[in-house]
DNA sequence: GGTATAGGTTGACGCTGCGTCAAGGTCAAT
DNA sequence: ATTGACCTTGACGCAGCGTCAACCTATACC
């Protein structure tokens, strides 16, 4: 009545290695072990194996399967939890697919679309004159190289990260957060951190630990946000831009 | 101008461990390494890192990212391939979700967990011999689609027929009908007919008009009914299961 | 100069679910 | 006895780092 490990494996369409694996995990011990060490499985073990494989096909992990089978935990509850996970995973995938599709469209859209994207995110070249005036030609050149040197893909990613910051600023502005509030100051900190990710900006300190943008740069940037509607649009309109400017100035005064 | 590993890591929102990992993979070597072994990154490295993280967020693996960045392989092509993978994964997830949902509904519908699943063609195809080994996963998939693709009325009808068959087997067993009796053999015929309605089952005829289940499949199924109490429960307990098994074997020997 | 603190370095294990050798016993048949 | 099929127990590999561990370095304060 007992069957060898291979017999069982072929019967259910798996491998002997898997069965040994399950044995070691304690998930499916053989019903009998010969004096030679051979594993033998009876019908009971076979049934258990079927259950295991069924649950596995449903996507449950081996520990979860052991839980359901051994502790008689109500399968429905476990499956409900599992379903939640699957749904989340599916959503994550859907978002990823959307991102990839968007990126592809942008890539294939050519230069035109690129320009629009650049403007949408943070078009450094658009402000060539201002940047040059304030920070000199080198700052502009290196910044421009950085930006134009990016592929469309990268620009899209930069845009995405920037968008999160913009969204946070916007919601803060809508909630009437004060510029000197902890929340706004935290946003300001993130904003500076984000700025530091842009190479070629004038740095305040030469030390490695403090290399954010300079105080002047940050305050000037805030002014620019207010002065230029295109910037403000990314931060919740005029009110948002003013919040950004004020919060940045406070933050710069205090920390830079 | 160079920044330490921690600076860079915080800048882009990752960890120094990750950067070391990328270094070891050759994906992102530091722009400079101090005599003390410290890694330093310049703007170029920062840009590259941002590209890496963007592609990673899109779900690409590190080798694929290296491909895109180093070999100047057209990103669009790589992304198209990647998109294909993502879509497949999403479909797989969708099927899994459908399966889990179905299982939950069945559980909450009140009856045996695995039994009905197996009837649906989910799992009992695993009782296959070597020749039929290529069935299985595919049977699972098509079985799932078959079931979830049915309308409610269809499902109800199928369930009713299944239940009727079970009831008839049970009453036959209770009346002590013999496996080789005309009555039991008629039930066996109905049983095979019913089986033929489940897609993805190994068929006896390779291309013939006779596409019922194979002889081996039917006898194996009978063995399973006896081996597994949950099946037996649908056919009047152990006695019922044994009747089904014996009758099926006889029928298979004679007619398949 | 000593020391506290923060940050740097190179290993190396852990996690998931097995696939895939490697080296060597066992069994049934020739 | 030999062959060939099957069995056993390790142990590495994969993806992408997290997480110690053990041990330098840099900076700053007293």
XYZ file of C-alpha atoms (C1' of nucleotides) in Angstrom:
572
model
C 0.000 0.000 0.000
C 2.897 2.299 0.672
C 4.433 4.008 -2.266
C 7.956 5.228 -2.823
C 8.810 8.873 -2.969
C 9.055 8.849 -6.732
C 5.730 7.141 -7.147
C 4.016 9.753 -5.069
C 5.828 12.572 -6.743
C 4.826 11.475 -10.214
C 1.336 10.777 -9.044
C 0.719 14.371 -8.071
C 3.023 15.940 -10.588
C 5.816 17.160 -8.411
C 9.351 16.035 -7.642
C 10.955 13.930 -4.963
C 13.051 16.896 -3.987
C 9.907 18.778 -3.105
C 8.688 15.921 -0.953
C 11.971 15.796 0.892
C 11.709 19.516 1.340
C 8.252 19.161 2.842
C 9.546 16.411 5.055
C 12.304 18.556 6.424
C 9.884 21.369 7.086
C 7.697 18.931 8.956
C 4.932 19.790 6.546
C 4.565 16.290 5.175
C 6.410 13.539 7.014
C 6.391 10.170 5.289
C 4.002 7.697 6.818
C 6.851 5.248 7.220
C 10.598 5.290 6.951
C 12.385 2.084 6.091
C 15.443 0.881 7.964
C 17.392 1.952 4.904
C 16.119 5.474 5.255
C 13.701 5.237 2.348
C 10.560 7.297 2.680
C 7.218 5.647 2.107
C 3.851 7.329 1.821
C 0.395 5.884 2.371
C -2.992 7.167 1.330
C -3.242 9.495 4.282
C -0.016 11.178 3.328
C -1.204 11.337 -0.247
C -4.352 13.129 0.759
C -2.406 15.545 2.847
C -0.096 16.163 -0.062
C -3.075 16.925 -2.278
C -4.285 19.486 0.181
C -0.871 21.032 0.379
C -0.572 21.346 -3.366
C -4.048 22.780 -3.667
C -3.314 25.486 -1.154
C 0.040 26.078 -2.739
C -1.614 26.627 -6.094
C -3.802 29.173 -4.426
C -0.641 31.041 -3.602
C -0.284 30.330 0.093
C 3.156 29.982 1.578
C 4.263 26.729 3.120
C 4.066 27.983 6.717
C 0.555 29.251 6.063
C -0.377 25.891 4.628
C 0.983 24.137 7.681
C -1.101 26.479 9.790
C -4.276 25.654 7.976
C -3.693 21.933 7.900
C -2.293 21.342 11.349
C -3.904 23.857 13.585
C -7.267 23.436 11.985
C -7.361 27.180 11.667
C -10.485 27.980 9.776
C -9.403 27.891 6.157
C -11.881 30.562 5.153
C -10.307 33.093 7.450
C -6.851 32.341 6.201
C -8.021 32.550 2.629
C -9.659 35.887 3.253
C -6.424 37.272 4.553
C -4.606 35.768 1.653
C -7.064 37.293 -0.768
C -6.293 40.695 0.678
C -2.629 40.198 -0.018
C -3.312 39.061 -3.536
C -5.446 42.091 -4.214
C -2.806 44.439 -2.916
C -0.233 42.754 -5.036
C -2.484 43.089 -8.028
C -2.922 46.775 -7.436
C 0.770 47.245 -7.085
C 1.229 45.467 -10.375
C -1.410 47.579 -12.037
C 0.342 50.736 -10.968
C 3.633 49.420 -12.190
C 2.142 48.526 -15.518
C 0.698 51.997 -15.842
C 4.073 53.526 -15.057
C 5.888 51.404 -17.550
C 3.305 52.083 -20.226
C 3.516 55.797 -19.603
C 7.270 55.700 -19.776
C 7.178 53.810 -23.032
C 4.746 56.254 -24.545
C 6.988 59.091 -23.533
C 10.011 57.401 -24.967
C 8.314 56.787 -28.246
C 6.780 60.210 -28.266
C 10.132 61.724 -29.112
C 11.636 65.035 -28.255
C 8.478 67.069 -28.242
C 6.947 65.135 -25.480
C 10.229 65.244 -23.660
C 10.181 69.008 -23.577
C 6.682 69.020 -22.197
C 7.650 66.526 -19.597
C 10.605 68.546 -18.595
C 8.444 71.530 -18.080
C 5.969 69.484 -16.194
C 8.493 68.207 -13.743
C 11.019 70.852 -13.237
C 12.301 72.440 -16.353
C 15.692 73.729 -15.531
C 16.480 74.861 -19.029
C 13.362 76.939 -18.999
C 14.924 79.207 -16.428
C 18.279 79.447 -17.981
C 18.512 83.178 -17.661
C 17.448 83.338 -14.094
C 19.692 80.528 -13.043
C 22.592 82.076 -14.868
C 21.975 85.423 -13.374
C 21.818 84.170 -9.871
C 24.270 81.361 -9.809
C 26.503 81.924 -12.741
C 26.980 80.076 -15.933
C 28.654 77.030 -14.444
C 25.727 76.228 -12.255
C 23.435 76.366 -15.194
C 25.675 74.349 -17.434
C 26.204 71.513 -15.008
C 22.543 71.522 -14.095
C 21.581 71.479 -17.712
C 23.901 68.645 -18.492
C 22.478 66.710 -15.655
C 18.965 67.247 -16.827
C 19.359 66.934 -20.556
C 21.704 64.029 -20.019
C 18.879 62.057 -18.540
C 16.876 59.699 -20.655
C 13.150 60.142 -20.944
C 12.808 57.327 -18.529
C 14.860 59.056 -15.941
C 13.054 62.284 -16.400
C 9.812 60.469 -15.811
C 11.170 59.033 -12.586
C 12.429 62.355 -11.437
C 9.062 63.762 -12.202
C 7.393 61.085 -10.155
C 9.502 61.765 -7.092
C 9.042 65.462 -7.537
C 5.321 65.006 -7.890
C 5.084 63.397 -4.473
C 6.750 66.370 -2.896
C 4.495 68.709 -4.811
C 1.432 66.773 -3.764
C 2.459 66.951 -0.133
C 3.033 70.663 -0.358
C -0.302 71.124 -2.028
C -2.230 69.204 0.554
C -0.448 71.073 3.316
C -1.401 74.360 1.713
C -4.995 73.249 1.357
C -5.137 72.389 4.996
C -3.857 75.831 5.878
C -0.684 74.584 7.486
C 1.468 77.417 8.814
C 4.939 77.968 7.420
C 6.526 77.634 10.827
C 4.644 74.495 11.742
C 6.545 71.302 12.264
C 4.794 69.820 9.267
C 5.773 72.573 6.896
C 9.296 72.599 8.217
C 9.559 68.886 7.662
C 8.398 69.435 4.108
C 10.999 72.137 3.761
C 13.630 69.710 4.948
C 12.501 67.189 2.378
C 12.497 69.886 -0.218
C 16.114 70.712 0.525
C 16.987 67.063 0.502
C 15.341 66.788 -2.866
C 17.253 69.822 -4.066
C 20.471 68.229 -2.902
C 19.735 65.422 -5.288
C 20.159 67.861 -8.132
C 23.849 68.005 -8.909
C 25.559 71.240 -9.690
C 23.779 73.346 -7.160
C 25.798 75.676 -4.976
C 26.399 73.890 -1.722
C 26.469 75.593 1.643
C 29.118 73.528 3.332
C 32.246 71.850 2.123
C 31.915 69.101 4.700
C 30.324 65.909 3.565
C 27.767 65.808 6.308
C 26.275 69.164 5.445
C 25.987 69.523 1.735
C 22.510 70.692 1.068
C 21.800 73.708 -1.065
C 23.007 77.034 0.184
C 20.840 79.363 2.176
C 20.735 81.949 -0.547
C 19.813 79.434 -3.148
C 16.902 78.128 -1.160
C 15.436 81.510 -0.350
C 15.908 82.647 -3.905
C 14.193 79.552 -5.124
C 11.214 80.301 -2.906
C 10.925 83.761 -4.366
C 11.008 82.291 -7.811
C 8.216 79.931 -6.991
C 5.978 82.823 -6.082
C 7.088 84.976 -8.961
C 6.450 82.374 -11.562
C 3.053 80.818 -11.931
C 4.452 77.786 -13.683
C 6.283 76.848 -10.533
C 3.397 77.684 -8.317
C 1.238 75.353 -10.343
C 3.292 72.479 -8.996
C 2.753 73.472 -5.425
C -0.909 74.225 -5.219
C -1.151 77.627 -6.853
C -0.231 80.950 -5.371
C -1.091 80.002 -1.847
C 0.944 76.867 -2.098
C 3.879 78.698 -3.570
C 3.765 81.234 -0.773
C 3.716 78.503 1.795
C 6.711 76.931 0.147
C 8.558 80.200 -0.005
C 7.903 81.095 3.607
C 8.599 77.660 4.932
C 11.810 77.439 2.936
C 12.969 80.822 4.131
C 12.335 79.903 7.736
C 14.041 76.589 7.288
C 17.012 78.185 5.554
C 17.379 80.801 8.251
C 17.318 78.216 10.933
C 19.227 75.364 9.456
C 21.440 76.460 6.605
C 31.932 67.716 -4.594
C 32.100 64.076 -3.719
C 29.647 62.762 -1.219
C 29.938 59.903 1.202
C 27.953 56.730 0.851
C 25.489 57.707 3.548
C 24.910 61.122 2.053
C 24.048 59.636 -1.270
C 21.907 56.959 0.245
C 19.781 59.390 2.213
C 19.627 61.691 -0.742
C 17.854 59.186 -2.904
C 16.074 57.376 -0.123
C 17.925 54.124 0.017
C 20.578 52.554 2.245
C 24.319 52.336 2.159
C 24.017 48.577 2.097
C 22.192 48.832 -1.178
C 24.911 51.003 -2.633
C 27.567 48.538 -1.556
C 25.489 45.825 -3.125
C 25.338 47.718 -6.389
C 29.044 48.291 -6.182
C 29.770 44.627 -5.801
C 27.519 43.826 -8.719
C 29.394 46.381 -10.758
C 26.150 48.182 -11.298
C 27.225 51.386 -9.624
C 30.899 51.732 -8.801
C 31.810 54.752 -6.694
C 33.419 57.544 -8.625
C 36.341 57.505 -6.221
C 37.605 55.294 -3.475
C 39.689 56.844 -0.721
C 42.912 55.307 0.474
C 40.966 54.243 3.538
C 38.546 52.313 1.405
C 35.745 54.837 1.740
C 33.470 55.117 -1.251
C 32.754 58.550 -2.693
C 30.176 59.415 -5.311
C 30.069 62.393 -7.632
C 27.245 63.850 -9.670
C 27.680 61.354 -12.433
C 27.263 58.486 -10.044
C 24.252 60.205 -8.542
C 22.596 60.483 -11.911
C 23.298 56.860 -12.617
C 21.893 55.901 -9.258
C 18.721 57.800 -9.973
C 18.368 55.956 -13.250
C 18.869 52.680 -11.475
C 16.250 53.417 -8.866
C 13.762 54.542 -11.440
C 14.102 51.347 -13.425
C 13.990 49.355 -10.243
C 10.727 51.013 -9.308
C 9.408 49.965 -12.670
C 10.086 46.425 -11.619
C 13.182 45.592 -13.635
C 15.780 43.293 -12.173
C 19.258 44.531 -11.495
C 20.849 42.634 -14.403
C 18.212 44.056 -16.738
C 18.946 47.516 -15.415
C 22.636 47.033 -16.032
C 21.779 45.963 -19.549
C 19.777 49.053 -20.258
C 22.264 51.448 -18.734
C 25.521 49.989 -19.933
C 24.833 48.469 -23.270
C 22.765 51.391 -24.400
C 20.150 48.888 -25.337
C 17.134 50.817 -26.370
C 15.171 51.289 -23.174
C 11.868 51.163 -24.986
C 12.494 47.666 -26.206
C 13.512 46.447 -22.802
C 10.494 48.095 -21.277
C 8.223 46.466 -23.802
C 9.544 43.072 -22.873
C 9.203 43.932 -19.253
C 5.656 45.056 -19.765
C 4.865 41.672 -21.223
C 6.155 39.976 -18.115
C 4.168 42.283 -15.900
C 0.996 41.555 -17.819
C 1.511 37.834 -17.565
C 2.118 38.128 -13.893
C -1.041 40.152 -13.539
C -3.052 37.528 -15.346
C -1.634 34.839 -13.159
C -2.639 36.866 -10.141
C -6.102 37.431 -11.495
C -6.601 33.718 -11.939
C -5.340 33.047 -8.473
C -7.674 35.613 -7.030
C -10.581 34.040 -8.862
C -9.636 30.647 -7.512
C -9.311 31.843 -3.968
C -12.587 33.710 -4.182
C -14.308 30.665 -5.514
C -12.878 28.521 -2.775
C -14.019 30.971 -0.156
C -17.518 31.093 -1.594
C -17.635 27.346 -1.528
C -16.412 27.208 2.017
C -18.984 29.695 3.111
C -21.568 27.935 1.029
C -21.323 25.329 3.706
C -19.715 22.221 2.328
C -16.431 20.419 2.105
C -13.467 22.522 1.222
C -11.383 20.494 -1.099
C -13.889 18.043 -2.419
C -15.768 20.380 -4.644
C -12.628 22.040 -5.792
C -11.356 18.770 -6.987
C -14.612 18.091 -8.747
C -14.208 21.331 -10.545
C -11.187 19.928 -12.221
C -8.817 21.859 -10.073
C -6.853 19.115 -8.609
C -8.002 15.635 -9.329
C -6.183 15.745 -12.615
C -3.144 15.173 -10.517
C -4.099 11.527 -10.452
C -2.475 10.935 -13.737
C -0.018 8.389 -14.920
C 3.143 9.145 -16.749
C 1.504 9.399 -20.121
C -0.933 11.967 -18.893
C 1.563 13.981 -16.977
C 1.363 16.958 -19.244
C -2.053 17.669 -17.941
C -2.192 19.327 -14.598
C -1.352 22.983 -14.431
C -3.056 23.567 -17.696
C -6.010 21.586 -16.571
C -6.089 23.691 -13.499
C -6.090 26.849 -15.490
C -8.634 25.830 -18.027
C -10.746 24.270 -15.302
C -10.736 27.501 -13.462
C -11.743 29.475 -16.486
C -14.314 26.910 -17.321
C -15.898 27.219 -13.931
C -15.674 30.960 -13.488
C -16.756 31.464 -17.069
C -20.073 29.781 -16.447
C -23.155 31.773 -15.835
C -24.873 31.385 -12.511
C -27.588 29.289 -14.035
C -25.055 27.050 -15.658
C -23.203 26.626 -12.450
C -26.417 25.863 -10.643
C -27.358 23.286 -13.240
C -24.001 21.608 -13.082
C -24.113 21.545 -9.328
C -27.573 20.056 -9.418
C -26.497 17.301 -11.787
C -23.502 16.616 -9.610
C -25.647 16.446 -6.527
C -28.142 14.166 -8.241
C -25.398 11.802 -9.247
C -24.071 11.760 -5.712
C -27.498 11.122 -4.311
C -28.104 8.251 -6.711
C -24.776 6.641 -5.819
C -25.585 7.015 -2.150
C -28.977 5.444 -2.400
C -27.573 2.621 -4.500
C -24.950 1.955 -1.866
C -27.550 1.987 0.870
C -29.614 -0.572 -0.975
C -26.573 -2.805 -1.267
C -26.453 -2.718 -5.029
C -23.588 -4.791 -6.472
C -20.861 -3.134 -8.489
C -21.486 -5.344 -11.496
C -25.249 -4.837 -11.458
C -26.914 -3.091 -14.341
C -27.952 -0.297 -12.029
C -24.447 0.384 -10.788
C -23.048 0.161 -14.308
C -25.616 2.667 -15.517
C -24.537 4.970 -12.732
C -20.935 4.465 -13.770
C -21.859 5.437 -17.313
C -23.523 8.599 -16.058
C -20.507 9.270 -13.932
C -18.204 9.118 -16.933
C -20.547 11.311 -18.899
C -20.438 13.787 -16.119
C -16.654 13.623 -16.029
C -16.510 14.326 -19.734
C -18.129 17.659 -19.016
C -15.099 18.733 -17.059
C -12.555 20.223 -19.427
C -8.884 19.516 -19.154
C -9.240 15.875 -18.333
C -7.132 13.287 -20.104
C -9.218 11.763 -22.803
C -9.193 8.152 -23.872
C -9.330 8.779 -27.567
C -6.581 10.896 -29.035
C -8.700 12.451 -31.717
C -11.726 10.297 -31.885
C -15.301 11.256 -31.350
C -15.195 9.317 -28.145
C -13.730 11.837 -25.794
C -14.697 10.636 -22.382
C -12.142 10.193 -19.623
C -9.446 7.604 -20.084
C -9.595 4.176 -18.546
C -6.671 4.826 -16.243
C -8.076 8.097 -15.156
C -11.387 6.607 -14.175
C -9.896 3.750 -12.176
C -7.476 6.116 -10.475
C -10.351 8.371 -9.608
C -12.150 5.479 -7.994
C -9.134 4.721 -5.865
C -9.070 8.301 -4.788
C -12.687 8.238 -3.755
C -11.894 5.437 -1.379
C -8.651 6.923 -0.177
C -10.151 10.269 0.648
C -12.994 10.531 3.088
C -14.050 13.867 1.752
C -14.873 12.261 -1.517
C -16.550 9.356 0.112
C -18.747 11.792 1.947
C -20.327 12.730 -1.359
C -21.059 9.157 -2.226
C -22.468 7.773 0.977
C -19.371 7.170 3.055
C -16.856 4.397 2.731
C -19.318 1.854 1.428
C -20.519 4.263 -1.188
C -17.010 5.126 -2.220
C -16.111 1.480 -2.558
C -19.150 0.864 -4.686
C -18.227 3.767 -6.907
C -14.675 2.560 -7.202
C -15.594 -0.994 -8.052
C -18.338 -0.037 -10.440
C -16.104 2.456 -12.191
C -13.332 -0.071 -12.547
C -15.668 -2.601 -14.051
C -17.139 -0.037 -16.363
C -13.732 1.194 -17.410
C -12.476 -2.315 -18.092
C -15.456 -3.100 -20.230
C -16.090 0.106 -22.084
C -13.046 2.369 -22.173
C 45.787 63.302 23.851
C 41.801 60.561 25.336
C 37.401 59.515 24.307
C 32.602 59.623 22.776
C 30.017 59.490 18.685
C 29.061 58.809 14.111
C 30.210 56.482 10.047
C 33.271 53.612 7.184
C 35.017 48.779 5.760
C 34.678 43.656 4.721
C 32.529 39.200 5.599
C 28.715 36.193 6.331
C 24.103 34.440 7.480
C 18.950 34.807 6.589
C 14.807 34.630 3.783
C 11.460 31.456 -0.270
C 11.013 27.145 -2.448
C 12.854 24.324 -4.263
C 16.540 22.979 -8.796
C 20.655 20.953 -9.349
C 24.843 18.602 -8.874
C 27.839 15.469 -5.882
C 29.110 11.306 -3.548
C 27.663 7.180 -2.209
C 24.136 3.216 -0.438
C 20.004 -0.124 -2.055
C 17.154 -2.935 -4.887
C 15.684 -5.786 -8.712
C 17.063 -7.868 -12.661
C 20.417 -9.795 -15.886
C 28.803 -9.631 -10.323
C 27.382 -5.994 -12.914
C 24.091 -2.805 -14.461
C 20.701 0.677 -14.022
C 17.206 2.814 -11.559
C 16.223 4.873 -7.191
C 17.282 6.088 -2.626
C 19.907 8.896 0.905
C 22.176 13.182 2.936
C 24.595 17.522 2.221
C 25.421 21.840 0.012
C 25.404 25.636 -3.390
C 22.448 28.835 -6.123
C 18.998 32.330 -6.986
C 17.073 38.106 -5.847
C 17.966 41.794 -3.247
C 19.226 43.334 0.042
C 18.488 43.431 5.969
C 21.037 42.559 9.729
C 24.492 41.504 12.884
C 29.616 41.126 13.800
C 34.198 42.697 14.275
C 37.067 46.161 13.419
C 39.094 50.859 11.329
C 38.409 56.293 10.741
C 37.098 60.969 11.202
C 35.634 64.567 13.942
C 34.837 67.010 18.014
C 34.878 68.088 22.693
C 37.337 68.253 27.151
